[in-house]
């Protein structure tokens, strides 16, 4: 695996201002959704970006698992979504992310095309892998990003082992996830 500096779109825009949700997490609090069988709780929102982490990861400066939803209201069809996918890919490349994989699922009569980008970012303090699924939802484009971080100077080696074991199953879970939370258009 190559080493590179990785910055997820959500990290790029929020790295200097991440703040956990106010209040202590209540053990009885109902999760917003489950991804891979793990309950996730809302932690941060700004404009068309929402971030979620599992229980015990409410400090957005020290998370290991995160799901980020980004809404692209200007993408109204498959062509608009493809344009967004190209922009996201370019952003990852400009951030010196190592693109591990790109893929597209062709549209069918029942479902618009979808796109996948897997990228690894290496920073002196952590290594992050981001699995980004771009799809159409409720008449607009969106991305669902599952990110996993390992902290420390040797994190790149640990991430290589993690990706070997968990990469393909994580990608499959993300691409098959059909209970993506709906967000009302007027919430943001």
Short mmCIF file of C-alpha atoms in Angstrom, two decimals:
data_model
loop_
_atom_site.label_atom_id
_atom_site.label_comp_id
_atom_site.label_asym_id
_atom_site.label_seq_id
_atom_site.Cartn_x
_atom_site.Cartn_y
_atom_site.Cartn_z
CA UNK A 1 0.00 0.00 0.00
CA UNK A 2 1.29 3.45 -0.86
CA UNK A 3 1.52 6.18 1.74
CA UNK A 4 -0.23 9.46 1.09
CA UNK A 5 -1.94 12.26 2.93
CA UNK A 6 -5.65 11.53 3.15
CA UNK A 7 -8.36 14.06 3.80
CA UNK A 8 -12.01 13.09 3.57
CA UNK A 9 -14.31 15.86 2.34
CA UNK A 10 -15.89 15.98 5.77
CA UNK A 11 -12.46 16.23 7.38
CA UNK A 12 -11.29 18.94 4.96
CA UNK A 13 -14.18 21.22 5.76
CA UNK A 14 -14.43 20.47 9.44
CA UNK A 15 -10.98 19.57 10.76
CA UNK A 16 -10.48 22.90 12.48
CA UNK A 17 -13.97 23.20 13.90
CA UNK A 18 -15.13 19.75 14.93
CA UNK A 19 -17.09 19.80 18.13
CA UNK A 20 -19.05 16.93 19.66
CA UNK A 21 -22.78 17.19 20.20
CA UNK A 22 -23.74 18.90 23.44
CA UNK A 23 -24.76 16.74 26.38
CA UNK A 24 -23.72 13.31 27.49
CA UNK A 25 -24.74 10.37 25.40
CA UNK A 26 -27.65 8.58 27.00
CA UNK A 27 -27.29 4.82 26.90
CA UNK A 28 -31.01 4.54 26.19
CA UNK A 29 -30.84 7.07 23.34
CA UNK A 30 -32.15 5.57 20.14
CA UNK A 31 -29.65 5.35 17.30
CA UNK A 32 -30.34 7.26 14.10
CA UNK A 33 -29.54 4.16 12.06
CA UNK A 34 -27.45 1.02 11.98
CA UNK A 35 -24.63 0.40 9.55
CA UNK A 36 -23.12 -3.08 9.51
CA UNK A 37 -25.20 -3.89 12.59
CA UNK A 38 -23.61 -1.05 14.59
CA UNK A 39 -25.86 1.75 15.92
CA UNK A 40 -24.81 5.26 14.83
CA UNK A 41 -25.74 8.56 16.48
CA UNK A 42 -25.93 12.04 14.98
CA UNK A 43 -22.93 14.18 16.01
CA UNK A 44 -22.62 17.14 13.66
CA UNK A 45 -24.51 18.94 10.90
CA UNK A 46 -23.65 21.87 8.70
CA UNK A 47 -25.57 22.76 5.57
CA UNK A 48 -25.87 19.53 3.55
CA UNK A 49 -23.35 17.51 5.59
CA UNK A 50 -24.30 15.24 8.50
CA UNK A 51 -21.89 13.14 10.58
CA UNK A 52 -22.62 10.09 12.70
CA UNK A 53 -20.44 7.90 14.94
CA UNK A 54 -21.10 4.85 17.13
CA UNK A 55 -21.69 4.97 20.87
CA UNK A 56 -18.58 6.03 22.76
CA UNK A 57 -17.16 7.95 19.78
CA UNK A 58 -18.84 11.30 20.38
CA UNK A 59 -15.49 13.19 20.41
CA UNK A 60 -15.10 14.19 16.77
CA UNK A 61 -11.39 14.77 17.31
CA UNK A 62 -10.83 11.12 18.27
CA UNK A 63 -13.29 8.92 16.37
CA UNK A 64 -12.45 5.64 14.64
CA UNK A 65 -15.71 4.95 12.74
CA UNK A 66 -17.81 7.59 11.03
CA UNK A 67 -20.65 7.71 8.53
CA UNK A 68 -21.03 11.02 6.71
CA UNK A 69 -23.98 11.98 4.53
CA UNK A 70 -23.46 14.72 1.93
CA UNK A 71 -26.36 16.03 -0.14
CA UNK A 72 -25.81 17.44 -3.62
CA UNK A 73 -29.00 19.30 -4.45
CA UNK A 74 -27.71 20.37 -7.88
CA UNK A 75 -27.46 16.72 -9.02
CA UNK A 76 -30.94 15.95 -10.32
CA UNK A 77 -30.16 12.95 -12.55
CA UNK A 78 -27.53 10.37 -13.45
CA UNK A 79 -25.42 12.86 -15.42
CA UNK A 80 -25.42 15.30 -12.52
CA UNK A 81 -24.43 12.51 -10.14
CA UNK A 82 -21.57 11.44 -12.42
CA UNK A 83 -20.34 15.03 -12.41
CA UNK A 84 -20.43 15.07 -8.59
CA UNK A 85 -18.54 11.75 -8.48
CA UNK A 86 -15.83 13.25 -10.67
CA UNK A 87 -15.63 16.33 -8.41
CA UNK A 88 -15.32 14.17 -5.28
CA UNK A 89 -12.60 12.08 -6.94
CA UNK A 90 -10.71 15.23 -7.93
CA UNK A 91 -11.00 16.56 -4.37
CA UNK A 92 -9.57 13.33 -2.98
CA UNK A 93 -6.71 13.42 -5.47
CA UNK A 94 -5.97 17.09 -4.72
CA UNK A 95 -5.81 16.13 -1.03
CA UNK A 96 -3.13 13.59 -1.92
CA UNK A 97 -5.41 10.66 -1.22
CA UNK A 98 -4.38 7.30 -2.64
CA UNK A 99 -7.29 6.14 -4.77
CA UNK A 100 -7.62 2.44 -4.03
CA UNK A 101 -10.67 1.78 -6.18
CA UNK A 102 -13.32 3.43 -8.30
CA UNK A 103 -16.33 1.63 -9.66
CA UNK A 104 -19.75 2.35 -11.09
CA UNK A 105 -22.92 0.30 -10.93
CA UNK A 106 -24.81 0.85 -14.20
CA UNK A 107 -28.34 2.13 -14.04
CA UNK A 108 -31.21 -0.28 -14.44
CA UNK A 109 -34.88 0.29 -15.20
CA UNK A 110 -35.50 0.44 -11.44
CA UNK A 111 -32.42 2.21 -10.15
CA UNK A 112 -30.11 5.04 -11.28
CA UNK A 113 -26.38 4.43 -11.63
CA UNK A 114 -24.24 4.58 -8.49
CA UNK A 115 -20.54 5.25 -8.01
CA UNK A 116 -17.92 4.09 -5.52
CA UNK A 117 -14.61 5.67 -4.56
CA UNK A 118 -12.26 4.11 -2.00
CA UNK A 119 -9.41 6.36 -0.87
CA UNK A 120 -6.71 6.24 1.79
CA UNK A 121 -5.25 9.31 3.48
CA UNK A 122 -2.06 9.21 5.54
CA UNK A 123 -1.29 11.97 8.01
CA UNK A 124 1.53 11.94 10.58
CA UNK A 125 -1.07 11.43 13.33
CA UNK A 126 -3.46 8.95 11.66
CA UNK A 127 -4.37 6.94 8.57
CA UNK A 128 -7.93 7.00 7.26
CA UNK A 129 -9.75 4.97 4.66
CA UNK A 130 -12.96 6.39 3.18
CA UNK A 131 -15.47 4.32 1.23
CA UNK A 132 -17.66 6.77 -0.69
CA UNK A 133 -20.90 5.69 -2.33
CA UNK A 134 -22.62 8.25 -4.55
CA UNK A 135 -26.28 7.71 -5.39
CA UNK A 136 -29.56 9.41 -6.20
CA UNK A 137 -32.01 9.69 -3.32
CA UNK A 138 -35.32 11.52 -3.19
CA UNK A 139 -34.60 13.35 -6.46
CA UNK A 140 -31.11 14.59 -5.58
CA UNK A 141 -27.57 13.30 -5.42
CA UNK A 142 -25.96 12.22 -2.19
CA UNK A 143 -22.89 10.49 -0.91
CA UNK A 144 -22.63 8.09 1.98
CA UNK A 145 -19.08 7.89 3.30
CA UNK A 146 -17.97 5.22 5.73
CA UNK A 147 -14.59 6.24 7.18
CA UNK A 148 -12.30 4.27 9.45
CA UNK A 149 -9.30 5.79 11.23
CA UNK A 150 -6.27 4.38 12.98
CA UNK A 151 -4.14 6.78 15.03
CA UNK A 152 -0.37 6.75 15.58
CA UNK A 153 2.91 6.87 13.70
CA UNK A 154 2.60 3.26 12.50
CA UNK A 155 -1.02 3.64 11.50
CA UNK A 156 -0.32 3.12 7.77
CA UNK A 157 0.95 -0.40 8.39
CA UNK A 158 -2.00 -1.18 10.65
CA UNK A 159 -4.39 0.26 8.07
CA UNK A 160 -2.92 -1.96 5.38
CA UNK A 161 -3.71 -5.02 7.49
CA UNK A 162 -7.19 -3.65 8.34
CA UNK A 163 -7.98 -3.01 4.67
CA UNK A 164 -6.82 -6.46 3.63
CA UNK A 165 -9.19 -8.06 6.12
CA UNK A 166 -12.08 -5.56 6.13
CA UNK A 167 -11.97 -3.64 2.85
CA UNK A 168 -14.06 -5.88 0.57
CA UNK A 169 -16.71 -6.66 3.22
CA UNK A 170 -17.00 -2.96 4.11
CA UNK A 171 -17.44 -2.03 0.45
CA UNK A 172 -20.12 -4.71 0.04
CA UNK A 173 -22.00 -3.53 3.16
CA UNK A 174 -21.93 0.07 1.94
CA UNK A 175 -23.09 -0.71 -1.59
CA UNK A 176 -25.88 -2.99 -0.31
CA UNK A 177 -27.06 -0.62 2.45
CA UNK A 178 -30.68 0.15 1.68
CA UNK A 179 -31.78 1.76 4.96
CA UNK A 180 -29.91 5.02 4.42
CA UNK A 181 -31.67 7.62 6.57
CA UNK A 182 -33.93 10.08 4.81
CA UNK A 183 -33.44 13.75 5.50
CA UNK A 184 -36.16 16.24 4.71
CA UNK A 185 -35.22 18.76 2.03
CA UNK A 186 -36.10 21.73 4.21
CA UNK A 187 -33.98 20.65 7.21
CA UNK A 188 -30.90 22.41 5.92
#
